Short mmCIF file of C-alpha atoms and ligand atoms in Angstrom, two decimals:
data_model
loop_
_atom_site.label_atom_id
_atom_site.label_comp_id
_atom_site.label_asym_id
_atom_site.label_seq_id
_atom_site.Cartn_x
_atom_site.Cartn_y
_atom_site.Cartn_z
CA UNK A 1 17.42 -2.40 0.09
CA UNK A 2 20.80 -1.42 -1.12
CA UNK A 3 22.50 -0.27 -4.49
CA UNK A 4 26.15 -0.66 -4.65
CA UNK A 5 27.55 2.04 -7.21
CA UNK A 6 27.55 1.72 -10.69
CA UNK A 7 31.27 0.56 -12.33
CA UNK A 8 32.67 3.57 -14.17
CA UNK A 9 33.22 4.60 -16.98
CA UNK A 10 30.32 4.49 -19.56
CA UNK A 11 30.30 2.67 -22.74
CA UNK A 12 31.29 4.35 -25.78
CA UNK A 13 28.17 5.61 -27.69
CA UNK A 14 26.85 2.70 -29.33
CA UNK A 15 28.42 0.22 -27.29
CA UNK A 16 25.93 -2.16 -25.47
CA UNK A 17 28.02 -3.76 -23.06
CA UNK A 18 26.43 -3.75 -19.38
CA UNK A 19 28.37 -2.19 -16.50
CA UNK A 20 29.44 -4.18 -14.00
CA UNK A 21 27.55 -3.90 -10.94
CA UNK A 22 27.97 -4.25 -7.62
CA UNK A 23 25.34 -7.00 -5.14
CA UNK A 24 21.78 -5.81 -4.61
CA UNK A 25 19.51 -7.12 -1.94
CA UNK A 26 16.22 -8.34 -2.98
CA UNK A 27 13.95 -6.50 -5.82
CA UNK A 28 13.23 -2.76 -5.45
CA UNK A 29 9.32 -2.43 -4.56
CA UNK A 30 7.36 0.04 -7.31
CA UNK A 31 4.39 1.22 -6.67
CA UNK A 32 3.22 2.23 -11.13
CA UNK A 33 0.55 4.10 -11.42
CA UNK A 34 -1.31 3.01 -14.79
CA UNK A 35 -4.05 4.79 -16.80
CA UNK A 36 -4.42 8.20 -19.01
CA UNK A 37 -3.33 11.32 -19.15
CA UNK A 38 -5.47 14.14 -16.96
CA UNK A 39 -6.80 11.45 -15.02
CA UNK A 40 -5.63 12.82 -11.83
CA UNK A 41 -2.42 10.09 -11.62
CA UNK A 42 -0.25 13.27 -10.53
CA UNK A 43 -2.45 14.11 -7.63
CA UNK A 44 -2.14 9.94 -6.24
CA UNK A 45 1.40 10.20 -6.95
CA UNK A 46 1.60 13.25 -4.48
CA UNK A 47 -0.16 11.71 -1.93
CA UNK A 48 1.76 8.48 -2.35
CA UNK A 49 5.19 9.89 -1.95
CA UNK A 50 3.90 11.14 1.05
CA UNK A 51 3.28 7.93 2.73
CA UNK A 52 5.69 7.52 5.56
CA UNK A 53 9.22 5.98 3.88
CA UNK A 54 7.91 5.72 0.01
CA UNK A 55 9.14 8.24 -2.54
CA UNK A 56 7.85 9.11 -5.25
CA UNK A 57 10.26 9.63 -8.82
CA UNK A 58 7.35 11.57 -11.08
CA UNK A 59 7.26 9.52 -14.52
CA UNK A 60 10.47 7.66 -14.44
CA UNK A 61 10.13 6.51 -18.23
CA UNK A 62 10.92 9.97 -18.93
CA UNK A 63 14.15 10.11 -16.59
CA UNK A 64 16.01 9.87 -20.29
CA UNK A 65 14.20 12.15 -22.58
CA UNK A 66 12.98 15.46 -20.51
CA UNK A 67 15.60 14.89 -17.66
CA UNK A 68 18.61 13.82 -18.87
CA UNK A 69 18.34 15.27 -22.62
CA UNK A 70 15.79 17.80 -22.02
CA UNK A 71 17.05 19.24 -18.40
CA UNK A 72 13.52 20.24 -17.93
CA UNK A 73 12.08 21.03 -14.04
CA UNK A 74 12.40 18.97 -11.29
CA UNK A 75 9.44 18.75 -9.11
CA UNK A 76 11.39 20.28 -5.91
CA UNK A 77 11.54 23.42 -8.83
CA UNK A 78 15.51 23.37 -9.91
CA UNK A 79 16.38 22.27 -13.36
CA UNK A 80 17.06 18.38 -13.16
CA UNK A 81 20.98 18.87 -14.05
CA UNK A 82 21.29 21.05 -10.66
CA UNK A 83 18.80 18.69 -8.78
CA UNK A 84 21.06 17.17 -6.21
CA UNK A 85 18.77 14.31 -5.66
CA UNK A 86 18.78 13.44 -9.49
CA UNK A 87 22.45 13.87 -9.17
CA UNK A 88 22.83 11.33 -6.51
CA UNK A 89 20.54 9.01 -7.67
CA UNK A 90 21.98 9.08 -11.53
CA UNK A 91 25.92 8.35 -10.13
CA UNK A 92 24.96 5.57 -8.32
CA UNK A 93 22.61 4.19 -10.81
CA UNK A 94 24.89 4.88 -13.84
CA UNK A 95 28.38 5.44 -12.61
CA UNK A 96 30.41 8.33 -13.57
CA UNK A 97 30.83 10.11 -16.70
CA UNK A 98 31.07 12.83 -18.30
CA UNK A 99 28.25 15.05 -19.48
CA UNK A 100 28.21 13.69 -23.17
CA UNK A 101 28.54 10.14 -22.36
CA UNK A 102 25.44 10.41 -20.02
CA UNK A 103 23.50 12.33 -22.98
CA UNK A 104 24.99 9.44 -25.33
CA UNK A 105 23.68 6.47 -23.18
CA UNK A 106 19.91 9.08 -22.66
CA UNK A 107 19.91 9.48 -26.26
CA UNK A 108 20.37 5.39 -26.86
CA UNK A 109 18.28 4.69 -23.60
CA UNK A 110 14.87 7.18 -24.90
CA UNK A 111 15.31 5.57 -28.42
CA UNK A 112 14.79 2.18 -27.06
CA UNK A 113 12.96 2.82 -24.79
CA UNK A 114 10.12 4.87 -27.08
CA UNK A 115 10.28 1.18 -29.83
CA UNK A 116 9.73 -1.25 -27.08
CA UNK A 117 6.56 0.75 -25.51
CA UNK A 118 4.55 1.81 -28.68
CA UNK A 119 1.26 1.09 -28.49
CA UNK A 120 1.36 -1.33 -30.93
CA UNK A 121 3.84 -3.25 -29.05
CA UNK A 122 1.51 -4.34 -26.44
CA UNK A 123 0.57 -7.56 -27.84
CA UNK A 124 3.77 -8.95 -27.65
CA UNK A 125 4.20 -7.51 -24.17
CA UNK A 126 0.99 -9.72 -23.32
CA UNK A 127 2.19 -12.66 -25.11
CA UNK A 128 5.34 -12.82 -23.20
CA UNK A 129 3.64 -11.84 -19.99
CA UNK A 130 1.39 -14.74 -20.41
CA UNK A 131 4.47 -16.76 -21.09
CA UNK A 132 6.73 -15.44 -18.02
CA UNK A 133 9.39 -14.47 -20.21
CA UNK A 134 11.08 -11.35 -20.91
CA UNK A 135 11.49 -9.82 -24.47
CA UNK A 136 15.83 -9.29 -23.56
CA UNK A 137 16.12 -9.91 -20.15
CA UNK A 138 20.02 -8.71 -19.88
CA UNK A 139 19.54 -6.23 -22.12
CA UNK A 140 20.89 -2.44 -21.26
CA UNK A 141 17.58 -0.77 -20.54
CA UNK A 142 16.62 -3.59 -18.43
CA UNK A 143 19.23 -3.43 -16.56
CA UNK A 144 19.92 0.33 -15.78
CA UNK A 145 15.76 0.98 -15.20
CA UNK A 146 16.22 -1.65 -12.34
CA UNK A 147 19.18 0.12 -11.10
CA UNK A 148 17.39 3.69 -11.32
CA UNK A 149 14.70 1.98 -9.29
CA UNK A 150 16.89 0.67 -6.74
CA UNK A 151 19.19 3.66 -6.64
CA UNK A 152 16.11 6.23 -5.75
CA UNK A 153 15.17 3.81 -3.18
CA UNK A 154 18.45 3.89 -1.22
CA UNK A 155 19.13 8.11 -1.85
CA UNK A 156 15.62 8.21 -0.32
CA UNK A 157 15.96 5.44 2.32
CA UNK A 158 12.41 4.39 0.98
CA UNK A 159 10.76 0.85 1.16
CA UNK A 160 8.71 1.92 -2.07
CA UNK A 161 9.12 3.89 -5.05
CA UNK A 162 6.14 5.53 -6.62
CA UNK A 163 5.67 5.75 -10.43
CA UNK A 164 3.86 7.74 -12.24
CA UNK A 165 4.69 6.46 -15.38
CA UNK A 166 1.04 5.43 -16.66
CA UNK A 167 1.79 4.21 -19.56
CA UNK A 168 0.47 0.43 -20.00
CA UNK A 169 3.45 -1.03 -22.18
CA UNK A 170 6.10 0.44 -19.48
CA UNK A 171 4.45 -1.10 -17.01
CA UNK A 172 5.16 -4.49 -19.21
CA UNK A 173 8.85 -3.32 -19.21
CA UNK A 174 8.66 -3.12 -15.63
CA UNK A 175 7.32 -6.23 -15.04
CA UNK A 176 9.88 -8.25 -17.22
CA UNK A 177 12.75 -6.97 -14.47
CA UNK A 178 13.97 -9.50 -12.25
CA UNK A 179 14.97 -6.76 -9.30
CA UNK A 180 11.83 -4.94 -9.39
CA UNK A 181 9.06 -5.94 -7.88
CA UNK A 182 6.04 -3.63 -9.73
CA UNK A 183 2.70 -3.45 -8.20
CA UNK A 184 -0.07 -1.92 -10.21
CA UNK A 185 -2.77 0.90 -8.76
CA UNK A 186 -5.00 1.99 -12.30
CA UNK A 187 -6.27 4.99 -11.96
CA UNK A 188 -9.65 5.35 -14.05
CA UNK A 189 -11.34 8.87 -14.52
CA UNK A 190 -14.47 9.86 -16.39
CA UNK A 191 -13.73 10.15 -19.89
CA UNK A 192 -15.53 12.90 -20.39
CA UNK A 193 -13.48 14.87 -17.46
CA UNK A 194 -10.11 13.76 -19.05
CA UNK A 195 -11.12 14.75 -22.91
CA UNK A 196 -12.60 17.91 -21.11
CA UNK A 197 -9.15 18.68 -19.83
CA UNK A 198 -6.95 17.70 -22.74
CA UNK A 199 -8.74 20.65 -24.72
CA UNK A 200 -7.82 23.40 -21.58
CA UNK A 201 -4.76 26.05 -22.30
CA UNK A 202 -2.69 25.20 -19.14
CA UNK A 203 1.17 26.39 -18.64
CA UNK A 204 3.48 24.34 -18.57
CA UNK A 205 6.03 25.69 -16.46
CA UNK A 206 8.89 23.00 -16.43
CA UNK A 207 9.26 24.07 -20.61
CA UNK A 208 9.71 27.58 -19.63
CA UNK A 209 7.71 30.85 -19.07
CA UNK A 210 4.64 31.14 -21.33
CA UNK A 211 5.17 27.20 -22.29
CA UNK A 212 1.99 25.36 -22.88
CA UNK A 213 0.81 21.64 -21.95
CA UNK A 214 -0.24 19.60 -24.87
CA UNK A 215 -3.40 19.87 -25.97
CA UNK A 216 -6.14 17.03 -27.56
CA UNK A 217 -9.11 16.87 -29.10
CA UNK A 218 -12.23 14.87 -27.53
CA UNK A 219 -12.35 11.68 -30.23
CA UNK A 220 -8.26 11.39 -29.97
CA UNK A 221 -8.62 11.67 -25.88
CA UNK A 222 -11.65 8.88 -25.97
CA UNK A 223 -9.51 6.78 -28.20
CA UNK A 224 -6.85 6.50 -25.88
CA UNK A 225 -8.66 6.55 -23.16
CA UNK A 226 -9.77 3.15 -24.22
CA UNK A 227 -6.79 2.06 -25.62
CA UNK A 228 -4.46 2.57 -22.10
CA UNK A 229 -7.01 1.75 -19.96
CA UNK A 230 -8.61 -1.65 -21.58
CA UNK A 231 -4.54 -2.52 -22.57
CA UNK A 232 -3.49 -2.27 -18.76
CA UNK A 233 -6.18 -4.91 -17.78
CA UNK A 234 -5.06 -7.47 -20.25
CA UNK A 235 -1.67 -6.95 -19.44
CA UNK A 236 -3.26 -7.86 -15.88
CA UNK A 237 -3.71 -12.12 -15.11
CA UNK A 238 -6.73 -12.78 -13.42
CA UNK A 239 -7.12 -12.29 -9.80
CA UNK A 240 -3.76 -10.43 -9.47
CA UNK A 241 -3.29 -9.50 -5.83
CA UNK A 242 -0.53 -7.16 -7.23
CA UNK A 243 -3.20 -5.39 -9.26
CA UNK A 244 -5.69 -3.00 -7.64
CA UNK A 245 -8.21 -0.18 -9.76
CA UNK A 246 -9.16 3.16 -7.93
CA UNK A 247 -11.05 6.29 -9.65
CA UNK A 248 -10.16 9.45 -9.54
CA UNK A 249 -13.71 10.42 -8.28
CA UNK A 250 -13.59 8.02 -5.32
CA UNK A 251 -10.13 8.89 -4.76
CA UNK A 252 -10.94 12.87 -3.82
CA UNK A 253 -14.45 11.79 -2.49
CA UNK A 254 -12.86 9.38 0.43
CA UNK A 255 -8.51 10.14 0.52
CA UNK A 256 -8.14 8.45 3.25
CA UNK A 257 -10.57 5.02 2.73
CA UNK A 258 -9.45 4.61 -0.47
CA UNK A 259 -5.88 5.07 0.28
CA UNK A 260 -6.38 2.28 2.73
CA UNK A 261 -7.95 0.01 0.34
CA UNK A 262 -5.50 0.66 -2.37
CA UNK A 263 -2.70 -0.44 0.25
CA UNK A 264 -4.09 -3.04 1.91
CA UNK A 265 -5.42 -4.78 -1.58
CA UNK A 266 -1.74 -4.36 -2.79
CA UNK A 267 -0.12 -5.83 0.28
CA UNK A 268 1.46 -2.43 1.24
CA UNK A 269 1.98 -0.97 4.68
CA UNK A 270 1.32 2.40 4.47
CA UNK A 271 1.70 3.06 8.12
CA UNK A 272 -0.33 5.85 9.61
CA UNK A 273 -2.04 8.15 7.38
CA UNK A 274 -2.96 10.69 9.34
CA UNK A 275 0.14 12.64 8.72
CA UNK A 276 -0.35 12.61 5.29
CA UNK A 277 -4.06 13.33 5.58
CA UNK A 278 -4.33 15.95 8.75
CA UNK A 279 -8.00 16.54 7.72
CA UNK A 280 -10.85 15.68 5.58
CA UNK A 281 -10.40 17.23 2.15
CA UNK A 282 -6.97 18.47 2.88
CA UNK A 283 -3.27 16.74 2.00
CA UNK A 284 -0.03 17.87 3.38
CA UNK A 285 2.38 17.26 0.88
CA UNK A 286 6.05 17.44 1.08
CA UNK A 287 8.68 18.52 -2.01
CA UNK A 288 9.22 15.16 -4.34
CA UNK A 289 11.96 14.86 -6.64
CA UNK A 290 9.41 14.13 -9.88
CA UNK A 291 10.86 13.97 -13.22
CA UNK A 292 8.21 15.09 -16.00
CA UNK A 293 4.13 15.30 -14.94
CA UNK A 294 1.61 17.71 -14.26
CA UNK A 295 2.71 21.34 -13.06
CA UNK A 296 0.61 19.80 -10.13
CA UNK A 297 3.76 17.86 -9.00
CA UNK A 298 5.24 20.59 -7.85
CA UNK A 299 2.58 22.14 -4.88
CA UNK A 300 3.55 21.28 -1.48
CA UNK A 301 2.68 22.34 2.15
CA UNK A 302 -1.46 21.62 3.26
CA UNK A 303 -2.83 21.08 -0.61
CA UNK A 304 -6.74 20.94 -0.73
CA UNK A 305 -8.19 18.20 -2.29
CA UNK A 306 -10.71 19.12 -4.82
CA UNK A 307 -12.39 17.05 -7.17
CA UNK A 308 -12.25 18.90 -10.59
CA UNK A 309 -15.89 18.26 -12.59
CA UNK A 310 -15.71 21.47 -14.64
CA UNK A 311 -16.92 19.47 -17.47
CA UNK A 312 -20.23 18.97 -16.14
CA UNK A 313 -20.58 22.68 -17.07
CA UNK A 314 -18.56 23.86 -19.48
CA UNK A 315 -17.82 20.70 -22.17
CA UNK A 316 -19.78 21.17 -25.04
CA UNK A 317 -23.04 18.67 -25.38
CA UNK A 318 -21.39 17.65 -28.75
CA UNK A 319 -18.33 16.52 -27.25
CA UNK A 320 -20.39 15.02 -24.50
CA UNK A 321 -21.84 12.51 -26.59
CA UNK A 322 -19.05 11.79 -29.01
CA UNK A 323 -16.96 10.69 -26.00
CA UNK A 324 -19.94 9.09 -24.15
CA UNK A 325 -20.43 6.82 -27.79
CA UNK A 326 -17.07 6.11 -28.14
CA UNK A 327 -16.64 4.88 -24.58
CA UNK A 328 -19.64 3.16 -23.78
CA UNK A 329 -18.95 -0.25 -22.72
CA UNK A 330 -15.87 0.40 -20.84
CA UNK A 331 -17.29 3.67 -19.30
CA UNK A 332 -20.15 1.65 -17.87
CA UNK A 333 -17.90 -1.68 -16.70
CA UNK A 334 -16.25 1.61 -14.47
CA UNK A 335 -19.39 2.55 -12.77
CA UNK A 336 -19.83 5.68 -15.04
CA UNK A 337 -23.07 6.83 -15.94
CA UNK A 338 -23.91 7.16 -19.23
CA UNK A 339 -26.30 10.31 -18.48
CA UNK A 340 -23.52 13.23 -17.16
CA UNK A 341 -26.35 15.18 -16.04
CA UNK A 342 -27.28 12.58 -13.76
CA UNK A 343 -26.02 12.99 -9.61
CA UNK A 344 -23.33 10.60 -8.48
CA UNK A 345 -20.12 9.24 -11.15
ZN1 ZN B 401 14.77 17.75 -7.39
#
């Protein structure tokens, strides 16, 4: 997989002509992790990246807002601007420019980026999925997300890039791109355990000391739990074999099985895990470059892997039930029980 460098300079602001780019070989391979928020995506993306020759990128949707505009943390813990990986990976992807023309195209890039993957959107994402058609196949953010893609993928020497993007109408995006090839893992958590988690104080260090993470109340967490996760599947044709779901409870129960399913269900080689996985329970994790996610991202060395049920004991009965009501079908399709109190997911 290679990525000849970008054609300098930048368009004007406002100007929509593409760069002219060098050859590629072949589609970049993306591994997109789908599904919600707190649903443990940042702790598969970690273990991902670690597979021998992937990387993982973090949430690459946000590459434009809270890298390039926001210069918030990199996951290897320098401030994106000074990440030399970032820095590599954006002048071959984009070319060379000066600072303002790059915040000029991230400014143009995270508005259009934000219309085409509103919720609301995803109809017509299915419609034209259905249809095999992109919604502006030579359009400008087409075009530079592939050669982001394909760009981390050669500064990495990986065979497959990880994202954690979640997000179901991104995902469309993705899939729309004639030199990516996207394959999907959907990562499903207990609603209950998600909503429980949206309503913790946590810091968020990449915004700065004392910086919080967003917060969310139960009914608004349930909602779009349902929303992301039921939207994903019918962006999904039947019988995919580029499609594969996973929960976050098997996940920590059984790394290294489920790992191996997830892999060999997509098609992947994943090589040897035992690197990755020296011992039950336990992860050695290495430093990725992640753009945006859970402080999470950013632990690395021999990680324990703990499965986080906290809810079980501390969520309020009320909020229990509201979320259990509110999810009911879909939480039981997942293997859920409907009962928390009851033993097993
Ligand atoms: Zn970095």
């Amino acid at each position: 997989m290679s990525v000849e460098p970008a054609a300098g300079p930048r368009p004007a602001p406002g100007h929509t002509t593409v760069p002219t780019t060098g050859p590629t070989t072949g589609p970049t391979r993306v591994l997109y992790v789908a599904g919600t928020g707190r649903s443990g995506s940042t702790v598969l993306a970690n273990l991902l990246g670690g597979v021998d020759g992937w990387v993982s990128v973090g949430e690459m949707r946000f590459v434009w807002e809270r890298g390039l505009l926001q210069d918030r943390l990199c996951g290897c813990g320098a401030a994106f601007s000074a990440c030399p990986w970032w820095g590599e990976v954006l002048d071959l992807a984009l070319g060379p420019g000066t600072g303002a023309q790059r915040r000029a195209l991230a400014e143009r890039m995270h508005a259009e980026l934000t219309a085409r993957t509103r919720l609301r959107t995803l109809p017509t994402h299915v419609v034209h999925q259905r249809a095999r058609v992109s919604l502006r196949p030579d359009g400008e953010l087409e075009h530079l997300t592939g050669r982001l893609y394909a760009a981390a993928a050669a500064v990495a020497g990986a065979s497959v890039v990880v994202d954690s993007s979640k997000l179901p109408t991104y995902a469309a995006v993705l899939d729309a791109l004639e030199d990516v090839e996207p394959r999907v893992v959907h990562l499903v958590r207990d609603p209950r355990a998600a909503a429980y988690s949206w309503t913790r104080v946590r810091a968020q260090p990449d915004l700065g000391a004392g910086a919080l993470m967003e917060r969310r109340g139960a009914w608004k967490s349930a909602a779009l739990w349902l929303l992301w996760n039921r939207g994903m599947e019918t962006l999904v044709p039947a019988g995919s074999a580029r499609y594969v779901r996973l929960t976050y409870e098997d996940l920590l129960a059984q790394p290294r099985e489920q790992l191996d399913r997830v892999l060999r269900t997509l098609g992947l080689d994943g090589g040897d895990l035992g690197a990755l996985l020296p011992e039950p329970g336990v992860a050695r994790l290495g430093v990725h470059h992640t753009v945006a996610g859970n402080p999470a991202r950013m632990r690395s060395g021999l990680v324990p892997l703990t499965l986080d049920d906290e809810w079980r004991r501390s969520m309020p009965q009320g909020q229990q039930r509201a979320v259990t009501a509110l999810t009911r079908g879909t939480l039981r399709r997942y293997g859920y029980r409907l009962r928390p109190g009851a033993p097993g997911r």
